[in-house]
Amino acid sequence: YGISRTTLQSRQAGRSSAQTGHHYQQRLSLEQERILCDWILELEVCGYAPSHSQPCEMATCVLVSSGDLVPLGKN
């Protein structure tokens, strides 16, 4: 299945994946991330490639719409 032995041992020992282990550090919910991804894919279908700043601006709009007014960081 392409899963390393150490990963299997870690999961069996009760450790979480890196993605779920850092979920509390994420600003966007999974639903908000889906909205952002759908928007990017819609741009791509229309023949546009978003610049780096456009997804950042859209992420900020999504956060503001949910009441999160803290500016995004660089990472």
PDB file of C-alpha atoms in Angstrom:
ATOM      1  CA  TYR A   1       0.000   0.000   0.000  1.00  0.00           C
ATOM      2  CA  GLY A   2       3.010   2.308   0.011  1.00  0.00           C
ATOM      3  CA  ILE A   3       2.878   3.146   3.734  1.00  0.00           C
ATOM      4  CA  SER A   4       6.150   3.012   5.611  1.00  0.00           C
ATOM      5  CA  ARG A   5       6.607   0.700   8.572  1.00  0.00           C
ATOM      6  CA  THR A   6       7.344   3.640  10.892  1.00  0.00           C
ATOM      7  CA  THR A   7       4.106   5.352   9.893  1.00  0.00           C
ATOM      8  CA  LEU A   8       2.125   2.202  10.637  1.00  0.00           C
ATOM      9  CA  GLN A   9       3.896   1.759  13.973  1.00  0.00           C
ATOM     10  CA  SER A  10       3.234   5.381  14.895  1.00  0.00           C
ATOM     11  CA  ARG A  11      -0.463   5.118  14.052  1.00  0.00           C
ATOM     12  CA  GLN A  12      -0.732   1.886  15.993  1.00  0.00           C
ATOM     13  CA  ALA A  13       0.913   3.622  18.968  1.00  0.00           C
ATOM     14  CA  GLY A  14      -1.796   6.294  18.812  1.00  0.00           C
ATOM     15  CA  ARG A  15       0.078   9.157  17.164  1.00  0.00           C
ATOM     16  CA  SER A  16      -1.825  11.356  14.760  1.00  0.00           C
ATOM     17  CA  SER A  17      -0.751  12.349  11.266  1.00  0.00           C
ATOM     18  CA  ALA A  18       1.046  15.644  10.719  1.00  0.00           C
ATOM     19  CA  GLN A  19      -2.082  17.044   9.080  1.00  0.00           C
ATOM     20  CA  THR A  20      -4.429  16.200  11.938  1.00  0.00           C
ATOM     21  CA  GLY A  21      -1.782  16.889  14.564  1.00  0.00           C
ATOM     22  CA  HIS A  22      -1.489  20.517  13.517  1.00  0.00           C
ATOM     23  CA  HIS A  23      -5.156  21.110  12.751  1.00  0.00           C
ATOM     24  CA  TYR A  24      -5.498  23.495  15.712  1.00  0.00           C
ATOM     25  CA  GLN A  25      -2.966  25.803  13.995  1.00  0.00           C
ATOM     26  CA  GLN A  26      -5.046  26.124  10.815  1.00  0.00           C
ATOM     27  CA  ARG A  27      -6.987  29.338  10.290  1.00  0.00           C
ATOM     28  CA  LEU A  28      -9.343  28.022   7.609  1.00  0.00           C
ATOM     29  CA  SER A  29     -11.792  25.234   8.318  1.00  0.00           C
ATOM     30  CA  LEU A  30     -11.972  22.312   5.899  1.00  0.00           C
ATOM     31  CA  GLU A  31     -15.130  23.828   4.402  1.00  0.00           C
ATOM     32  CA  GLN A  32     -13.409  27.194   3.943  1.00  0.00           C
ATOM     33  CA  GLU A  33     -10.436  25.477   2.303  1.00  0.00           C
ATOM     34  CA  ARG A  34     -12.853  23.706  -0.055  1.00  0.00           C
ATOM     35  CA  ILE A  35     -14.417  27.043  -0.994  1.00  0.00           C
ATOM     36  CA  LEU A  36     -10.979  28.484  -1.735  1.00  0.00           C
ATOM     37  CA  CYS A  37      -9.965  25.434  -3.803  1.00  0.00           C
ATOM     38  CA  ASP A  38     -13.237  25.517  -5.764  1.00  0.00           C
ATOM     39  CA  TRP A  39     -12.682  29.211  -6.540  1.00  0.00           C
ATOM     40  CA  ILE A  40      -9.133  28.513  -7.801  1.00  0.00           C
ATOM     41  CA  LEU A  41     -10.366  25.612  -9.940  1.00  0.00           C
ATOM     42  CA  GLU A  42     -13.125  27.806 -11.409  1.00  0.00           C
ATOM     43  CA  LEU A  43     -10.503  30.370 -12.403  1.00  0.00           C
ATOM     44  CA  GLU A  44      -8.455  27.620 -14.032  1.00  0.00           C
ATOM     45  CA  VAL A  45     -11.463  26.355 -16.029  1.00  0.00           C
ATOM     46  CA  CYS A  46     -11.981  29.918 -17.302  1.00  0.00           C
ATOM     47  CA  GLY A  47      -8.354  30.020 -18.453  1.00  0.00           C
ATOM     48  CA  TYR A  48      -6.967  32.185 -15.664  1.00  0.00           C
ATOM     49  CA  ALA A  49      -4.098  31.381 -13.350  1.00  0.00           C
ATOM     50  CA  PRO A  50      -4.389  33.221 -10.049  1.00  0.00           C
ATOM     51  CA  SER A  51      -1.367  35.192  -8.918  1.00  0.00           C
ATOM     52  CA  HIS A  52       0.070  34.473  -5.486  1.00  0.00           C
ATOM     53  CA  SER A  53      -1.739  37.442  -3.980  1.00  0.00           C
ATOM     54  CA  GLN A  54      -5.205  36.520  -5.300  1.00  0.00           C
ATOM     55  CA  PRO A  55      -5.692  33.329  -3.214  1.00  0.00           C
ATOM     56  CA  CYS A  56      -4.318  35.209  -0.192  1.00  0.00           C
ATOM     57  CA  GLU A  57      -6.891  37.955  -0.744  1.00  0.00           C
ATOM     58  CA  MET A  58      -9.659  35.397  -1.210  1.00  0.00           C
ATOM     59  CA  ALA A  59      -8.592  33.563   1.969  1.00  0.00           C
ATOM     60  CA  THR A  60      -8.726  36.889   3.811  1.00  0.00           C
ATOM     61  CA  CYS A  61     -12.257  37.491   2.468  1.00  0.00           C
ATOM     62  CA  VAL A  62     -13.338  34.031   3.619  1.00  0.00           C
ATOM     63  CA  LEU A  63     -11.867  34.634   7.085  1.00  0.00           C
ATOM     64  CA  VAL A  64     -13.433  38.098   7.391  1.00  0.00           C
ATOM     65  CA  SER A  65     -16.833  36.707   6.375  1.00  0.00           C
ATOM     66  CA  SER A  66     -16.574  34.286   9.310  1.00  0.00           C
ATOM     67  CA  GLY A  67     -15.598  37.045  11.741  1.00  0.00           C
ATOM     68  CA  ASP A  68     -11.819  36.458  11.789  1.00  0.00           C
ATOM     69  CA  LEU A  69     -10.275  39.895  11.392  1.00  0.00           C
ATOM     70  CA  VAL A  70      -6.665  38.926  12.204  1.00  0.00           C
ATOM     71  CA  PRO A  71      -4.418  39.544   9.167  1.00  0.00           C
ATOM     72  CA  LEU A  72      -2.875  36.523   7.465  1.00  0.00           C
ATOM     73  CA  GLY A  73       0.778  35.801   8.082  1.00  0.00           C
ATOM     74  CA  LYS A  74       3.376  34.905   5.494  1.00  0.00           C
ATOM     75  CA  ASN A  75       3.194  31.143   6.096  1.00  0.00           C
TER      76      ASN A  75
END
